[in-house]
């Protein structure tokens, strides 16, 4: 499958979205773009304890509300997937954060996350004042 390209506007809109979600008081344990090896499409993942604690419907409502704050977004809400902070994918992203701490994003090719095969991933740095799940 041909891989699509993650463009700077998508990265910026993803950052704005996760910041808007966090501003609503919702935990953002980890956030990243992943290009699936299966279909070559990019998906923005947001891992949150809110998903685990209050359920997926509540977590998605918060994300959709935050999405509506974006001006002329380059991404669509259908490109966003919310997962629990205890998900194996989120756990693997947190391991990357521990290995490469700091304020810079991490970009990698062929990094499997939670058993999911990816052609490429773009991992946002953790949001300050967010407490990661161990």
GROMACS .gro file of N, CA, C and O in nm:
model
  536
    1UNK      N    1   0.086  -0.117   0.000
    1UNK     CA    2   0.000   0.000   0.000
    1UNK      C    3   0.090   0.123   0.000
    1UNK      O    4   0.188   0.130   0.072
    2UNK      N    5   0.054   0.221  -0.079
    2UNK     CA    6   0.132   0.345  -0.086
    2UNK      C    7   0.110   0.428   0.040
    2UNK      O    8  -0.003   0.445   0.086
    3UNK      N    9   0.219   0.478   0.094
    3UNK     CA   10   0.213   0.559   0.216
    3UNK      C   11   0.182   0.704   0.181
    3UNK      O   12   0.241   0.761   0.091
    4UNK      N   13   0.089   0.763   0.252
    4UNK     CA   14   0.062   0.905   0.234
    4UNK      C   15   0.161   0.984   0.320
    4UNK      O   16   0.226   0.930   0.408
    5UNK      N   17   0.173   1.111   0.293
    5UNK     CA   18   0.270   1.195   0.362
    5UNK      C   19   0.200   1.277   0.471
    5UNK      O   20   0.097   1.339   0.446
    6UNK      N   21   0.260   1.277   0.589
    6UNK     CA   22   0.212   1.362   0.697
    6UNK      C   23   0.272   1.499   0.676
    6UNK      O   24   0.394   1.515   0.671
    7UNK      N   25   0.187   1.599   0.659
    7UNK     CA   26   0.236   1.734   0.629
    7UNK      C   27   0.238   1.819   0.756
    7UNK      O   28   0.170   1.791   0.855
    8UNK      N   29   0.316   1.926   0.750
    8UNK     CA   30   0.335   2.015   0.865
    8UNK      C   31   0.202   2.069   0.918
    8UNK      O   32   0.183   2.081   1.039
    9UNK      N   33   0.108   2.099   0.829
    9UNK     CA   34  -0.022   2.152   0.873
    9UNK      C   35  -0.098   2.049   0.958
    9UNK      O   36  -0.165   2.086   1.054
   10UNK      N   37  -0.086   1.921   0.922
   10UNK     CA   38  -0.150   1.817   1.002
   10UNK      C   39  -0.083   1.807   1.139
   10UNK      O   40  -0.151   1.793   1.241
   11UNK      N   41   0.049   1.815   1.141
   11UNK     CA   42   0.123   1.809   1.267
   11UNK      C   43   0.082   1.925   1.357
   11UNK      O   44   0.055   1.908   1.476
   12UNK      N   45   0.075   2.045   1.300
   12UNK     CA   46   0.037   2.164   1.377
   12UNK      C   47  -0.107   2.154   1.428
   12UNK      O   48  -0.135   2.186   1.544
   13UNK      N   49  -0.199   2.109   1.342
   13UNK     CA   50  -0.338   2.095   1.386
   13UNK      C   51  -0.350   1.988   1.494
   13UNK      O   52  -0.429   2.002   1.588
   14UNK      N   53  -0.273   1.881   1.482
   14UNK     CA   54  -0.272   1.778   1.586
   14UNK      C   55  -0.227   1.835   1.719
   14UNK      O   56  -0.287   1.808   1.823
   15UNK      N   57  -0.122   1.917   1.715
   15UNK     CA   58  -0.072   1.981   1.837
   15UNK      C   59  -0.179   2.073   1.897
   15UNK      O   60  -0.202   2.071   2.018
   16UNK      N   61  -0.243   2.152   1.812
   16UNK     CA   62  -0.349   2.242   1.860
   16UNK      C   63  -0.463   2.162   1.923
   16UNK      O   64  -0.519   2.202   2.026
   17UNK      N   65  -0.498   2.050   1.861
   17UNK     CA   66  -0.607   1.968   1.913
   17UNK      C   67  -0.572   1.910   2.049
   17UNK      O   68  -0.653   1.918   2.142
   18UNK      N   69  -0.455   1.852   2.063
   18UNK     CA   70  -0.421   1.791   2.192
   18UNK      C   71  -0.409   1.898   2.301
   18UNK      O   72  -0.446   1.874   2.415
   19UNK      N   73  -0.362   2.016   2.265
   19UNK     CA   74  -0.356   2.125   2.363
   19UNK      C   75  -0.496   2.169   2.403
   19UNK      O   76  -0.522   2.199   2.519
   20UNK      N   77  -0.589   2.173   2.306
   20UNK     CA   78  -0.728   2.211   2.336
   20UNK      C   79  -0.795   2.106   2.424
   20UNK      O   80  -0.871   2.140   2.515
   21UNK      N   81  -0.766   1.979   2.399
   21UNK     CA   82  -0.819   1.871   2.483
   21UNK      C   83  -0.766   1.886   2.626
   21UNK      O   84  -0.842   1.879   2.723
   22UNK      N   85  -0.636   1.908   2.639
   22UNK     CA   86  -0.575   1.925   2.772
   22UNK      C   87  -0.630   2.048   2.843
   22UNK      O   88  -0.651   2.047   2.965
   23UNK      N   89  -0.657   2.155   2.767
   23UNK     CA   90  -0.711   2.278   2.825
   23UNK      C   91  -0.851   2.256   2.882
   23UNK      O   92  -0.895   2.330   2.970
   24UNK      N   93  -0.920   2.153   2.835
   24UNK     CA   94  -1.053   2.119   2.887
   24UNK      C   95  -1.041   2.036   3.015
   24UNK      O   96  -1.140   1.986   3.066
   25UNK      N   97  -0.918   2.018   3.064
   25UNK     CA   98  -0.897   1.944   3.187
   25UNK      C   99  -0.890   1.794   3.169
   25UNK      O  100  -0.896   1.718   3.266
   26UNK      N  101  -0.875   1.750   3.045
   26UNK     CA  102  -0.869   1.608   3.015
   26UNK      C  103  -0.723   1.566   3.003
   26UNK      O  104  -0.643   1.633   2.937
   27UNK      N  105  -0.689   1.457   3.068
   27UNK     CA  106  -0.554   1.402   3.061
   27UNK      C  107  -0.520   1.361   2.918
   27UNK      O  108  -0.600   1.296   2.850
   28UNK      N  109  -0.402   1.401   2.873
   28UNK     CA  110  -0.347   1.351   2.747
   28UNK      C  111  -0.217   1.280   2.785
   28UNK      O  112  -0.113   1.341   2.801
   29UNK      N  113  -0.228   1.150   2.807
   29UNK     CA  114  -0.114   1.070   2.850
   29UNK      C  115  -0.010   1.063   2.739
   29UNK      O  116   0.110   1.073   2.765
   30UNK      N  117  -0.056   1.045   2.618
   30UNK     CA  118   0.033   1.036   2.502
   30UNK      C  119  -0.047   1.074   2.378
   30UNK      O  120  -0.169   1.056   2.374
   31UNK      N  121   0.024   1.126   2.278
   31UNK     CA  122  -0.042   1.161   2.152
   31UNK      C  123   0.059   1.144   2.039
   31UNK      O  124   0.177   1.177   2.056
   32UNK      N  125   0.010   1.092   1.928
   32UNK     CA  126   0.100   1.063   1.817
   32UNK      C  127   0.022   1.036   1.690
   32UNK      O  128  -0.095   0.999   1.693
   33UNK      N  129   0.090   1.057   1.578
   33UNK     CA  130   0.040   1.017   1.448
   33UNK      C  131   0.103   0.883   1.413
   33UNK      O  132   0.222   0.862   1.440
   34UNK      N  133   0.028   0.794   1.353
   34UNK     CA  134   0.082   0.666   1.306
   34UNK      C  135   0.029   0.640   1.165
   34UNK      O  136  -0.089   0.658   1.138
   35UNK      N  137   0.121   0.600   1.078
   35UNK     CA  138   0.084   0.561   0.943
   35UNK      C  139   0.080   0.410   0.940
   35UNK      O  140   0.183   0.342   0.948
   36UNK      N  141  -0.038   0.356   0.930
   36UNK     CA  142  -0.059   0.212   0.934
   36UNK      C  143   0.009   0.142   0.816
   36UNK      O  144  -0.004   0.185   0.702
   37UNK      N  145   0.079   0.035   0.846
   37UNK     CA  146   0.139  -0.046   0.740
   37UNK      C  147   0.031  -0.114   0.657
   37UNK      O  148   0.052  -0.148   0.540
   38UNK      N  149  -0.085  -0.133   0.717
   38UNK     CA  150  -0.194  -0.201   0.649
   38UNK      C  151  -0.256  -0.118   0.537
   38UNK      O  152  -0.275  -0.166   0.426
   39UNK      N  153  -0.290   0.009   0.566
   39UNK     CA  154  -0.359   0.089   0.465
   39UNK      C  155  -0.286   0.216   0.424
   39UNK      O  156  -0.331   0.289   0.337
   40UNK      N  157  -0.172   0.246   0.487
   40UNK     CA  158  -0.092   0.363   0.449
   40UNK      C  159  -0.155   0.496   0.488
   40UNK      O  160  -0.111   0.601   0.442
   41UNK      N  161  -0.255   0.494   0.576
   41UNK     CA  162  -0.323   0.616   0.618
   41UNK      C  163  -0.273   0.661   0.755
   41UNK      O  164  -0.243   0.579   0.842
   42UNK      N  165  -0.266   0.792   0.773
   42UNK     CA  166  -0.225   0.849   0.901
   42UNK      C  167  -0.344   0.864   0.994
   42UNK      O  168  -0.452   0.906   0.952
   43UNK      N  169  -0.324   0.831   1.121
   43UNK     CA  170  -0.425   0.846   1.225
   43UNK      C  171  -0.361   0.917   1.343
   43UNK      O  172  -0.249   0.882   1.383
   44UNK      N  173  -0.431   1.015   1.399
   44UNK     CA  174  -0.385   1.083   1.520
   44UNK      C  175  -0.445   1.010   1.640
   44UNK      O  176  -0.567   1.004   1.654
   45UNK      N  177  -0.359   0.954   1.723
   45UNK     CA  178  -0.402   0.884   1.844
   45UNK      C  179  -0.385   0.976   1.964
   45UNK      O  180  -0.281   1.041   1.979
   46UNK      N  181  -0.487   0.977   2.049
   46UNK     CA  182  -0.481   1.049   2.175
   46UNK      C  183  -0.512   0.946   2.284
   46UNK      O  184  -0.622   0.891   2.287
   47UNK      N  185  -0.412   0.921   2.369
   47UNK     CA  186  -0.430   0.827   2.480
   47UNK      C  187  -0.463   0.907   2.604
   47UNK      O  188  -0.396   1.006   2.635
   48UNK      N  189  -0.568   0.865   2.675
   48UNK     CA  190  -0.615   0.942   2.790
   48UNK      C  191  -0.673   0.852   2.898
   48UNK      O  192  -0.742   0.754   2.869
   49UNK      N  193  -0.646   0.891   3.024
   49UNK     CA  194  -0.708   0.821   3.137
   49UNK      C  195  -0.859   0.845   3.138
   49UNK      O  196  -0.933   0.763   3.191
   50UNK      N  197  -0.903   0.955   3.080
   50UNK     CA  198  -1.046   0.985   3.072
   50UNK      C  199  -1.119   0.876   2.996
   50UNK      O  200  -1.230   0.837   3.033
   51UNK      N  201  -1.057   0.823   2.892
   51UNK     CA  202  -1.114   0.712   2.815
   51UNK      C  203  -1.135   0.592   2.908
   51UNK      O  204  -1.240   0.527   2.905
   52UNK      N  205  -1.033   0.564   2.991
   52UNK     CA  206  -1.042   0.450   3.083
   52UNK      C  207  -1.143   0.475   3.194
   52UNK      O  208  -1.219   0.385   3.231
   53UNK      N  209  -1.145   0.598   3.248
   53UNK     CA  210  -1.227   0.629   3.365
   53UNK      C  211  -1.373   0.660   3.334
   53UNK      O  212  -1.462   0.619   3.407
   54UNK      N  213  -1.396   0.735   3.226
   54UNK     CA  214  -1.532   0.782   3.196
   54UNK      C  215  -1.591   0.721   3.069
   54UNK      O  216  -1.705   0.751   3.033
   55UNK      N  217  -1.511   0.641   2.999
   55UNK     CA  218  -1.560   0.572   2.881
   55UNK      C  219  -1.529   0.644   2.751
   55UNK      O  220  -1.501   0.764   2.749
   56UNK      N  221  -1.534   0.567   2.642
   56UNK     CA  222  -1.501   0.624   2.511
   56UNK      C  223  -1.595   0.734   2.465
   56UNK      O  224  -1.552   0.830   2.404
   57UNK      N  225  -1.724   0.722   2.495
   57UNK     CA  226  -1.819   0.824   2.449
   57UNK      C  227  -1.784   0.960   2.507
   57UNK      O  228  -1.782   1.061   2.435
   58UNK      N  229  -1.754   0.965   2.636
   58UNK     CA  230  -1.717   1.092   2.700
   58UNK      C  231  -1.587   1.146   2.640
   58UNK      O  232  -1.577   1.264   2.609
   59UNK      N  233  -1.488   1.059   2.625
   59UNK     CA  234  -1.358   1.102   2.571
   59UNK      C  235  -1.375   1.158   2.429
   59UNK      O  236  -1.317   1.262   2.397
   60UNK      N  237  -1.453   1.092   2.346
   60UNK     CA  238  -1.474   1.141   2.209
   60UNK      C  239  -1.552   1.273   2.208
   60UNK      O  240  -1.525   1.359   2.125
   61UNK      N  241  -1.647   1.291   2.300
   61UNK     CA  242  -1.720   1.418   2.307
   61UNK      C  243  -1.625   1.533   2.334
   61UNK      O  244  -1.635   1.640   2.273
   62UNK      N  245  -1.532   1.512   2.427
   62UNK     CA  246  -1.435   1.616   2.458
   62UNK      C  247  -1.348   1.646   2.336
   62UNK      O  248  -1.323   1.763   2.304
   63UNK      N  249  -1.304   1.543   2.267
   63UNK     CA  250  -1.220   1.562   2.148
   63UNK      C  251  -1.297   1.636   2.039
   63UNK      O  252  -1.244   1.729   1.977
   64UNK      N  253  -1.421   1.600   2.017
   64UNK     CA  254  -1.501   1.667   1.914
   64UNK      C  255  -1.524   1.814   1.952
   64UNK      O  256  -1.512   1.902   1.867
   65UNK      N  257  -1.551   1.840   2.079
   65UNK     CA  258  -1.567   1.979   2.124
   65UNK      C  259  -1.437   2.058   2.101
   65UNK      O  260  -1.440   2.173   2.055
   66UNK      N  261  -1.324   1.997   2.135
   66UNK     CA  262  -1.195   2.063   2.115
   66UNK      C  263  -1.167   2.082   1.965
   66UNK      O  264  -1.115   2.186   1.923
   67UNK      N  265  -1.205   1.985   1.884
   67UNK     CA  266  -1.185   1.992   1.739
   67UNK      C  267  -1.258   2.112   1.680
   67UNK      O  268  -1.207   2.179   1.590
   68UNK      N  269  -1.375   2.140   1.730
   68UNK     CA  270  -1.455   2.253   1.680
   68UNK      C  271  -1.387   2.387   1.702
   68UNK      O  272  -1.423   2.486   1.639
   69UNK      N  273  -1.287   2.392   1.790
   69UNK     CA  274  -1.214   2.516   1.818
   69UNK      C  275  -1.108   2.544   1.711
   69UNK      O  276  -1.058   2.655   1.702
   70UNK      N  277  -1.073   2.444   1.632
   70UNK     CA  278  -0.970   2.463   1.530
   70UNK      C  279  -1.024   2.547   1.415
   70UNK      O  280  -1.137   2.526   1.370
   71UNK      N  281  -0.944   2.640   1.368
   71UNK     CA  282  -0.983   2.722   1.255
   71UNK      C  283  -0.932   2.661   1.125
   71UNK      O  284  -0.812   2.638   1.111
   72UNK      N  285  -1.021   2.632   1.034
   72UNK     CA  286  -0.987   2.575   0.904
   72UNK      C  287  -0.885   2.461   0.916
   72UNK      O  288  -0.775   2.468   0.863
   73UNK      N  289  -0.924   2.355   0.987
   73UNK     CA  290  -0.828   2.247   1.012
   73UNK      C  291  -0.792   2.169   0.886
   73UNK      O  292  -0.872   2.156   0.794
   74UNK      N  293  -0.668   2.120   0.886
   74UNK     CA  294  -0.619   2.034   0.779
   74UNK      C  295  -0.647   1.888   0.810
   74UNK      O  296  -0.620   1.801   0.729
   75UNK      N  297  -0.699   1.863   0.928
   75UNK     CA  298  -0.733   1.727   0.967
   75UNK      C  299  -0.883   1.717   0.983
   75UNK      O  300  -0.952   1.819   0.995
   76UNK      N  301  -0.933   1.595   0.984
   76UNK     CA  302  -1.074   1.572   1.009
   76UNK      C  303  -1.087   1.494   1.139
   76UNK      O  304  -0.994   1.426   1.182
   77UNK      N  305  -1.202   1.503   1.200
   77UNK     CA  306  -1.224   1.432   1.325
   77UNK      C  307  -1.218   1.280   1.301
   77UNK      O  308  -1.184   1.204   1.391
   78UNK      N  309  -1.245   1.236   1.179
   78UNK     CA  310  -1.239   1.093   1.149
   78UNK      C  311  -1.096   1.040   1.146
   78UNK      O  312  -1.074   0.920   1.150
   79UNK      N  313  -0.997   1.130   1.144
   79UNK     CA  314  -0.857   1.089   1.149
   79UNK      C  315  -0.807   1.072   1.292
   79UNK      O  316  -0.693   1.033   1.313
   80UNK      N  317  -0.893   1.102   1.390
   80UNK     CA  318  -0.854   1.098   1.530
   80UNK      C  319  -0.911   0.974   1.597
   80UNK      O  320  -1.029   0.942   1.581
   81UNK      N  321  -0.826   0.905   1.671
   81UNK     CA  322  -0.869   0.787   1.746
   81UNK      C  323  -0.827   0.807   1.891
   81UNK      O  324  -0.711   0.834   1.919
   82UNK      N  325  -0.923   0.795   1.982
   82UNK     CA  326  -0.894   0.807   2.125
   82UNK      C  327  -0.881   0.666   2.181
   82UNK      O  328  -0.962   0.578   2.151
   83UNK      N  329  -0.775   0.647   2.261
   83UNK     CA  330  -0.751   0.518   2.324
   83UNK      C  331  -0.726   0.541   2.473
   83UNK      O  332  -0.697   0.652   2.516
   84UNK      N  333  -0.736   0.436   2.549
   84UNK     CA  334  -0.711   0.446   2.692
   84UNK      C  335  -0.563   0.458   2.723
   84UNK      O  336  -0.477   0.412   2.647
   85UNK      N  337  -0.534   0.519   2.835
   85UNK     CA  338  -0.395   0.535   2.880
   85UNK      C  339  -0.332   0.400   2.912
   85UNK      O  340  -0.210   0.386   2.909
   86UNK      N  341  -0.415   0.299   2.939
   86UNK     CA  342  -0.364   0.166   2.971
   86UNK      C  343  -0.352   0.076   2.848
   86UNK      O  344  -0.314  -0.040   2.860
   87UNK      N  345  -0.385   0.128   2.732
   87UNK     CA  346  -0.374   0.054   2.607
   87UNK      C  347  -0.228   0.019   2.580
   87UNK      O  348  -0.138   0.098   2.611
   88UNK      N  349  -0.202  -0.096   2.521
   88UNK     CA  350  -0.065  -0.139   2.491
   88UNK      C  351   0.006  -0.041   2.399
   88UNK      O  352   0.128  -0.021   2.410
   89UNK      N  353  -0.068   0.023   2.309
   89UNK     CA  354  -0.008   0.122   2.219
   89UNK      C  355   0.042   0.240   2.301
   89UNK      O  356   0.155   0.286   2.282
   90UNK      N  357  -0.040   0.290   2.392
   90UNK     CA  358   0.000   0.403   2.477
   90UNK      C  359   0.120   0.366   2.563
   90UNK      O  360   0.212   0.446   2.581
   91UNK      N  361   0.121   0.244   2.612
   91UNK     CA  362   0.233   0.198   2.694
   91UNK      C  363   0.364   0.202   2.615
   91UNK      O  364   0.468   0.245   2.666
   92UNK      N  365   0.360   0.161   2.489
   92UNK     CA  366   0.480   0.164   2.405
   92UNK      C  367   0.524   0.307   2.376
   92UNK      O  368   0.644   0.336   2.370
   93UNK      N  369   0.429   0.398   2.357
   93UNK     CA  370   0.464   0.538   2.334
   93UNK      C  371   0.530   0.597   2.459
   93UNK      O  372   0.628   0.670   2.449
   94UNK      N  373   0.480   0.561   2.576
   94UNK     CA  374   0.542   0.609   2.700
   94UNK      C  375   0.685   0.558   2.715
   94UNK      O  376   0.772   0.628   2.767
   95UNK      N  377   0.711   0.437   2.666
   95UNK     CA  378   0.848   0.384   2.667
   95UNK      C  379   0.939   0.469   2.577
   95UNK      O  380   1.055   0.493   2.610
   96UNK      N  381   0.885   0.514   2.465
   96UNK     CA  382   0.962   0.602   2.376
   96UNK      C  383   0.991   0.734   2.447
   96UNK      O  384   1.102   0.786   2.440
   97UNK      N  385   0.891   0.788   2.519
   97UNK     CA  386   0.912   0.912   2.595
   97UNK      C  387   1.023   0.896   2.698
   97UNK      O  388   1.103   0.986   2.717
   98UNK      N  389   1.027   0.780   2.764
   98UNK     CA  390   1.132   0.756   2.864
   98UNK      C  391   1.269   0.745   2.797
   98UNK      O  392   1.369   0.791   2.852
   99UNK      N  393   1.271   0.684   2.680
   99UNK     CA  394   1.398   0.666   2.609
   99UNK      C  395   1.449   0.797   2.549
   99UNK      O  396   1.569   0.821   2.542
  100UNK      N  397   1.357   0.880   2.503
  100UNK     CA  398   1.391   1.008   2.440
  100UNK      C  399   1.316   1.121   2.510
  100UNK      O  400   1.224   1.180   2.452
  101UNK      N  401   1.353   1.152   2.635
  101UNK     CA  402   1.282   1.257   2.708
  101UNK      C  403   1.312   1.394   2.648
  101UNK      O  404   1.414   1.413   2.582
  102UNK      N  405   1.223   1.485   2.672
  102UNK     CA  406   1.248   1.621   2.625
  102UNK      C  407   1.127   1.681   2.559
  102UNK      O  408   1.018   1.626   2.558
  103UNK      N  409   1.151   1.797   2.499
  103UNK     CA  410   1.043   1.876   2.441
  103UNK      C  411   1.032   1.861   2.290
  103UNK      O  412   0.952   1.929   2.228
  104UNK      N  413   1.115   1.776   2.231
  104UNK     CA  414   1.112   1.759   2.086
  104UNK      C  415   1.028   1.635   2.050
  104UNK      O  416   1.027   1.537   2.123
  105UNK      N  417   0.959   1.641   1.938
  105UNK     CA  418   0.885   1.523   1.894
  105UNK      C  419   0.981   1.413   1.851
  105UNK      O  420   1.098   1.438   1.823
  106UNK      N  421   0.930   1.292   1.845
  106UNK     CA  422   1.007   1.177   1.800
  106UNK      C  423   0.944   1.124   1.672
  106UNK      O  424   0.823   1.101   1.668
  107UNK      N  425   1.024   1.107   1.571
  107UNK     CA  426   0.976   1.053   1.444
  107UNK      C  427   1.054   0.926   1.416
  107UNK      O  428   1.176   0.924   1.431
  108UNK      N  429   0.985   0.821   1.374
  108UNK     CA  430   1.052   0.694   1.350
  108UNK      C  431   0.982   0.616   1.240
  108UNK      O  432   0.860   0.626   1.224
  109UNK      N  433   1.057   0.539   1.169
  109UNK     CA  434   1.001   0.449   1.067
  109UNK      C  435   0.991   0.309   1.124
  109UNK      O  436   1.076   0.266   1.201
  110UNK      N  437   0.887   0.240   1.087
  110UNK     CA  438   0.867   0.099   1.122
  110UNK      C  439   0.875   0.072   1.271
  110UNK      O  440   0.935  -0.026   1.314
  111UNK      N  441   0.816   0.157   1.351
  111UNK     CA  442   0.813   0.138   1.496
  111UNK      C  443   0.680   0.072   1.533
  111UNK      O  444   0.575   0.136   1.524
  112UNK      N  445   0.683  -0.055   1.572
  112UNK     CA  446   0.557  -0.119   1.613
  112UNK      C  447   0.513  -0.065   1.749
  112UNK      O  448   0.595  -0.045   1.838
  113UNK      N  449   0.387  -0.039   1.761
  113UNK     CA  450   0.331   0.011   1.887
  113UNK      C  451   0.216  -0.080   1.928
  113UNK      O  452   0.118  -0.093   1.853
  114UNK      N  453   0.229  -0.143   2.041
  114UNK     CA  454   0.123  -0.231   2.090
  114UNK      C  455   0.088  -0.342   1.992
  114UNK      O  456  -0.026  -0.381   1.983
  115UNK      N  457   0.186  -0.387   1.918
  115UNK     CA  458   0.163  -0.493   1.820
  115UNK      C  459   0.109  -0.443   1.687
  115UNK      O  460   0.086  -0.521   1.596
  116UNK      N  461   0.087  -0.312   1.676
  116UNK     CA  462   0.037  -0.253   1.553
  116UNK      C  463   0.155  -0.217   1.463
  116UNK      O  464   0.246  -0.145   1.505
  117UNK      N  465   0.156  -0.267   1.342
  117UNK     CA  466   0.264  -0.238   1.247
  117UNK      C  467   0.243  -0.101   1.184
  117UNK      O  468   0.132  -0.069   1.138
  118UNK      N  469   0.348  -0.020   1.184
  118UNK     CA  470   0.341   0.115   1.129
  118UNK      C  471   0.454   0.138   1.031
  118UNK      O  472   0.566   0.094   1.055
  119UNK      N  473   0.426   0.212   0.925
  119UNK     CA  474   0.532   0.253   0.833
  119UNK      C  475   0.611   0.368   0.893
  119UNK      O  476   0.731   0.379   0.871
  120UNK      N  477   0.543   0.453   0.969
  120UNK     CA  478   0.608   0.568   1.030
  120UNK      C  479   0.521   0.618   1.145
  120UNK      O  480   0.400   0.604   1.142
  121UNK      N  481   0.586   0.676   1.246
  121UNK     CA  482   0.513   0.739   1.357
  121UNK      C  483   0.575   0.875   1.386
  121UNK      O  484   0.694   0.897   1.363
  122UNK      N  485   0.492   0.964   1.434
  122UNK     CA  486   0.533   1.097   1.479
  122UNK      C  487   0.475   1.113   1.618
  122UNK      O  488   0.353   1.123   1.634
  123UNK      N  489   0.560   1.112   1.720
  123UNK     CA  490   0.516   1.117   1.859
  123UNK      C  491   0.538   1.257   1.915
  123UNK      O  492   0.650   1.308   1.914
  124UNK      N  493   0.429   1.317   1.960
  124UNK     CA  494   0.439   1.450   2.022
  124UNK      C  495   0.505   1.437   2.159
  124UNK      O  496   0.487   1.336   2.228
  125UNK      N  497   0.578   1.540   2.200
  125UNK     CA  498   0.629   1.538   2.338
  125UNK      C  499   0.511   1.544   2.435
  125UNK      O  500   0.402   1.589   2.399
  126UNK      N  501   0.535   1.499   2.556
  126UNK     CA  502   0.428   1.503   2.656
  126UNK      C  503   0.396   1.648   2.689
  126UNK      O  504   0.483   1.735   2.688
  127UNK      N  505   0.270   1.671   2.718
  127UNK     CA  506   0.225   1.805   2.754
  127UNK      C  507   0.271   1.834   2.896
  127UNK      O  508   0.252   1.749   2.985
  128UNK      N  509   0.333   1.949   2.920
  128UNK     CA  510   0.376   1.982   3.056
  128UNK      C  511   0.259   1.976   3.154
  128UNK      O  512   0.145   2.004   3.119
  129UNK      N  513   0.291   1.938   3.275
  129UNK     CA  514   0.194   1.928   3.385
  129UNK      C  515   0.095   1.814   3.367
  129UNK      O  516  -0.003   1.806   3.439
  130UNK      N  517   0.118   1.727   3.271
  130UNK     CA  518   0.037   1.607   3.256
  130UNK      C  519   0.114   1.495   3.326
  130UNK      O  520   0.234   1.481   3.308
  131UNK      N  521   0.045   1.416   3.406
  131UNK     CA  522   0.111   1.308   3.478
  131UNK      C  523   0.095   1.180   3.397
  131UNK      O  524  -0.016   1.132   3.378
  132UNK      N  525   0.206   1.124   3.345
  132UNK     CA  526   0.195   1.003   3.265
  132UNK      C  527   0.159   0.881   3.351
  132UNK      O  528   0.192   0.876   3.469
  133UNK      N  529   0.092   0.786   3.289
  133UNK     CA  530   0.062   0.660   3.355
  133UNK      C  531   0.188   0.573   3.347
  133UNK      O  532   0.250   0.563   3.242
  134UNK      N  533   0.227   0.514   3.457
  134UNK     CA  534   0.350   0.433   3.459
  134UNK      C  535   0.332   0.302   3.387
  134UNK      O  536   0.228   0.251   3.368
   0.00000   0.00000   0.00000
